[in-house]
Coordinates of C-alpha atoms in Angstrom, one line a residue:
X1 CA 0.0 0.1 0.1
X2 CA 1.3 3.5 -0.8
X3 CA 0.9 6.1 1.7
X4 CA 1.3 9.7 0.2
X5 CA 1.6 12.8 2.7
X6 CA -1.4 14.7 2.1
X7 CA -4.9 15.5 3.5
X8 CA -7.0 14.4 0.4
X9 CA -6.9 11.8 -2.4
X10 CA -5.3 12.9 -5.3
X11 CA -7.6 13.9 -8.2
X12 CA -5.0 12.6 -11.0
X13 CA -5.4 9.1 -12.4
X14 CA -3.7 6.5 -10.2
X15 CA -2.8 3.3 -11.6
X16 CA -4.8 0.4 -10.2
X17 CA -3.4 -0.6 -6.9
X18 CA -3.8 0.4 -3.0
X19 CA -3.2 3.9 -2.5
X20 CA -3.8 5.7 1.0
X21 CA -3.3 9.3 2.1
X22 CA -2.1 10.4 5.7
X23 CA -1.4 14.1 6.7
X24 CA 2.0 13.1 7.9
X25 CA 2.6 10.4 5.4
X26 CA 2.7 7.5 7.7
X27 CA 1.0 4.4 8.6
X28 CA -1.7 4.8 11.6
X29 CA -4.6 2.7 13.1
X30 CA -6.7 3.5 10.3
X31 CA -4.3 2.9 7.7
X32 CA -3.7 -0.6 9.2
X33 CA -7.3 -1.3 9.2
X34 CA -7.4 -0.3 5.2
X35 CA -4.4 -2.5 4.8
X36 CA -5.6 -5.4 6.6
X37 CA -9.1 -5.0 4.5
X38 CA -7.8 -4.4 1.1
X39 CA -4.3 -5.9 0.9
X40 CA -3.7 -8.8 3.7
X41 CA -7.2 -10.2 3.6
X42 CA -7.0 -10.4 -0.3
X43 CA -3.7 -12.6 -0.1
X44 CA -4.0 -16.1 -1.5
X45 CA -5.8 -18.1 1.4
X46 CA -7.0 -14.5 2.8
X47 CA -10.4 -15.1 1.9
X48 CA -10.9 -18.6 3.3
X49 CA -9.4 -17.1 6.8
X50 CA -6.8 -19.8 6.8
X51 CA -4.5 -19.1 9.9
X52 CA -1.4 -17.1 9.1
X53 CA 1.8 -15.6 10.7
X54 CA 2.7 -11.8 9.9
X55 CA 5.9 -10.3 11.1
X56 CA 5.7 -6.7 11.8
X57 CA 8.0 -4.3 13.5
X58 CA 7.2 -2.5 16.8
X59 CA 5.8 0.6 15.2
X60 CA 2.7 1.7 17.3
X61 CA 0.2 1.6 14.9
X62 CA 1.4 -2.1 14.0
X63 CA 0.7 -3.3 17.6
X64 CA -2.2 -1.1 18.8
X65 CA -5.1 -2.9 20.3
X66 CA -7.5 -1.7 17.2
X67 CA -4.9 -3.5 15.0
X68 CA -4.4 -6.6 17.0
X69 CA -8.3 -6.9 16.8
X70 CA -8.3 -6.6 13.3
X71 CA -5.6 -9.4 12.6
X72 CA -7.4 -11.6 15.0
X73 CA -10.8 -11.5 12.9
X74 CA -8.9 -12.6 10.0
X75 CA -7.1 -15.4 11.9
X76 CA -3.6 -13.8 11.8
X77 CA -1.1 -14.4 14.4
X78 CA 1.6 -11.6 14.8
X79 CA 5.2 -11.7 15.4
X80 CA 6.8 -8.6 16.4
X81 CA 10.5 -7.8 16.0
X82 CA 12.4 -6.3 18.9
X83 CA 13.4 -3.0 18.8
X84 CA 16.4 -2.3 16.8
X85 CA 16.4 -5.5 14.6
X86 CA 14.1 -4.8 11.9
X87 CA 17.1 -4.2 9.5
X88 CA 18.1 -8.0 10.4
X89 CA 14.6 -9.7 10.8
X90 CA 12.5 -8.0 8.5
X91 CA 12.7 -9.5 5.0
X92 CA 12.0 -6.4 2.9
X93 CA 14.7 -4.5 4.8
X94 CA 17.0 -7.5 4.2
X95 CA 17.0 -7.7 0.5
X96 CA 14.7 -5.5 -1.1
X97 CA 14.0 -2.0 0.2
X98 CA 17.6 -0.8 -0.4
X99 CA 17.1 -0.9 -4.3
X100 CA 13.5 -1.3 -4.7
X101 CA 13.0 1.9 -7.0
X102 CA 16.3 3.3 -7.6
X103 CA 16.3 2.0 -11.4
X104 CA 12.9 3.7 -12.2
X105 CA 14.0 6.8 -10.6
X106 CA 17.2 6.9 -12.2
X107 CA 15.6 6.2 -15.6
X108 CA 13.4 9.4 -15.0
X109 CA 16.2 11.6 -14.0
X110 CA 18.2 10.4 -17.2
X111 CA 15.2 11.3 -19.6
X112 CA 15.4 14.9 -18.7
X113 CA 12.7 17.3 -20.0
X114 CA 11.6 17.9 -16.6
X115 CA 9.2 20.9 -15.6
X116 CA 10.6 23.7 -13.7
X117 CA 9.1 25.5 -10.8
X118 CA 9.4 29.5 -11.0
X119 CA 12.4 29.1 -8.8
X120 CA 14.4 27.1 -11.5
X121 CA 14.2 23.9 -9.3
X122 CA 12.9 20.7 -11.0
X123 CA 9.3 19.7 -9.8
X124 CA 8.8 16.5 -8.3
X125 CA 7.5 13.6 -10.2
X126 CA 3.8 13.1 -10.0
X127 CA 1.7 10.7 -8.0
X128 CA 0.9 8.7 -11.0
X129 CA 4.5 8.4 -12.1
X130 CA 5.6 7.2 -8.3
X131 CA 2.6 4.7 -8.5
X132 CA 4.1 3.4 -11.8
X133 CA 7.4 3.1 -10.3
X134 CA 6.4 1.1 -7.5
X135 CA 4.5 -1.1 -9.6
X136 CA 7.1 -1.6 -12.3
X137 CA 9.5 -2.1 -9.3
X138 CA 7.7 -4.9 -7.7
X139 CA 7.1 -6.6 -10.8
X140 CA 10.9 -6.9 -11.2
X141 CA 11.6 -8.2 -7.8
X142 CA 12.1 -12.2 -8.4
X143 CA 10.3 -14.5 -6.5
X144 CA 13.9 -16.3 -5.3
X145 CA 14.8 -12.9 -3.8
X146 CA 11.5 -12.7 -1.5
X147 CA 11.8 -16.4 -0.7
X148 CA 15.7 -16.1 0.2
X149 CA 14.9 -13.0 2.3
X150 CA 12.3 -14.7 4.4
X151 CA 14.9 -17.7 4.9
X152 CA 17.8 -15.2 6.0
X153 CA 15.2 -13.6 8.6
X154 CA 14.6 -17.4 9.9
X155 CA 10.8 -16.9 9.1
X156 CA 10.2 -19.8 6.7
X157 CA 13.3 -22.1 6.8
X158 CA 12.9 -25.8 6.9
X159 CA 12.2 -27.3 10.1
X160 CA 14.9 -30.2 9.9
X161 CA 17.6 -27.4 10.3
X162 CA 19.1 -27.8 6.9
X163 CA 18.6 -24.2 6.1
X164 CA 19.7 -22.5 9.2
X165 CA 23.1 -21.7 7.6
X166 CA 21.2 -19.0 5.5
X167 CA 20.7 -17.1 8.7
X168 CA 24.4 -16.4 8.7
X169 CA 25.3 -15.7 5.3
X170 CA 27.0 -12.4 4.7
X171 CA 24.5 -10.0 4.1
X172 CA 26.9 -7.6 2.0
X173 CA 27.3 -11.0 -0.4
X174 CA 23.6 -11.3 -0.6
X175 CA 22.8 -7.4 -1.1
X176 CA 25.2 -7.9 -4.3
X177 CA 23.5 -10.7 -5.7
X178 CA 20.3 -9.1 -4.9
X179 CA 21.3 -5.9 -6.9
X180 CA 22.7 -8.1 -9.7
X181 CA 19.4 -9.8 -10.1
X182 CA 17.4 -6.9 -9.9
X183 CA 19.5 -5.0 -12.3
X184 CA 19.2 -2.0 -10.2
X185 CA 21.9 0.5 -9.1
X186 CA 22.7 0.4 -5.5
X187 CA 22.1 3.6 -3.7
X188 CA 24.9 4.8 -0.9
X189 CA 22.8 3.6 2.0
X190 CA 19.6 2.4 2.5
X191 CA 18.6 5.4 4.5
X192 CA 19.2 7.9 1.7
X193 CA 16.3 10.1 1.0
X194 CA 14.6 9.3 -2.0
X195 CA 15.0 12.2 -4.0
X196 CA 12.0 14.3 -5.3
X197 CA 9.6 12.3 -3.1
X198 CA 10.0 14.6 0.1
X199 CA 8.5 18.1 0.7
X200 CA 10.9 21.2 -0.4

């Protein structure tokens, strides 16, 4: 689910998918309710309400009583990552987020012909463009990368222990492999601001 920092829903044409708005641009209890209803409940097996496990970090909207109740209604057990360990135990952070939309951003920057503000600064990409980047980027992520990320975090490893070594695989080696498979250009760090998507 994409969350845009704004008070009202955008009027421009947004590609199909789940878009949410929040005044501060982050997830809250209402956003979690929307995510459970429109995303989590519609995953394979979600409509049948088969018991499932969801791994979340300790962000307060993820673990509020309201959110826990929503997950209980859809038979989902929560595993909460202890503080400070998201970068090691959250599959998206381990292998995917670092390079997720970098290629689409780089293509847009290289294309040139950007509109300028009266101050001469380049205008930000439109919300439609950002939605398209996310969609294109997600479709570029290979299933093997997602599977490996879950195994590296110890979430879906074989019960007989034969995959336990994946937990200790050098993360730098894994990141390089992921970058090559995604054909994305690696950023200097995962905490870099994603240029053009922040307020001036």
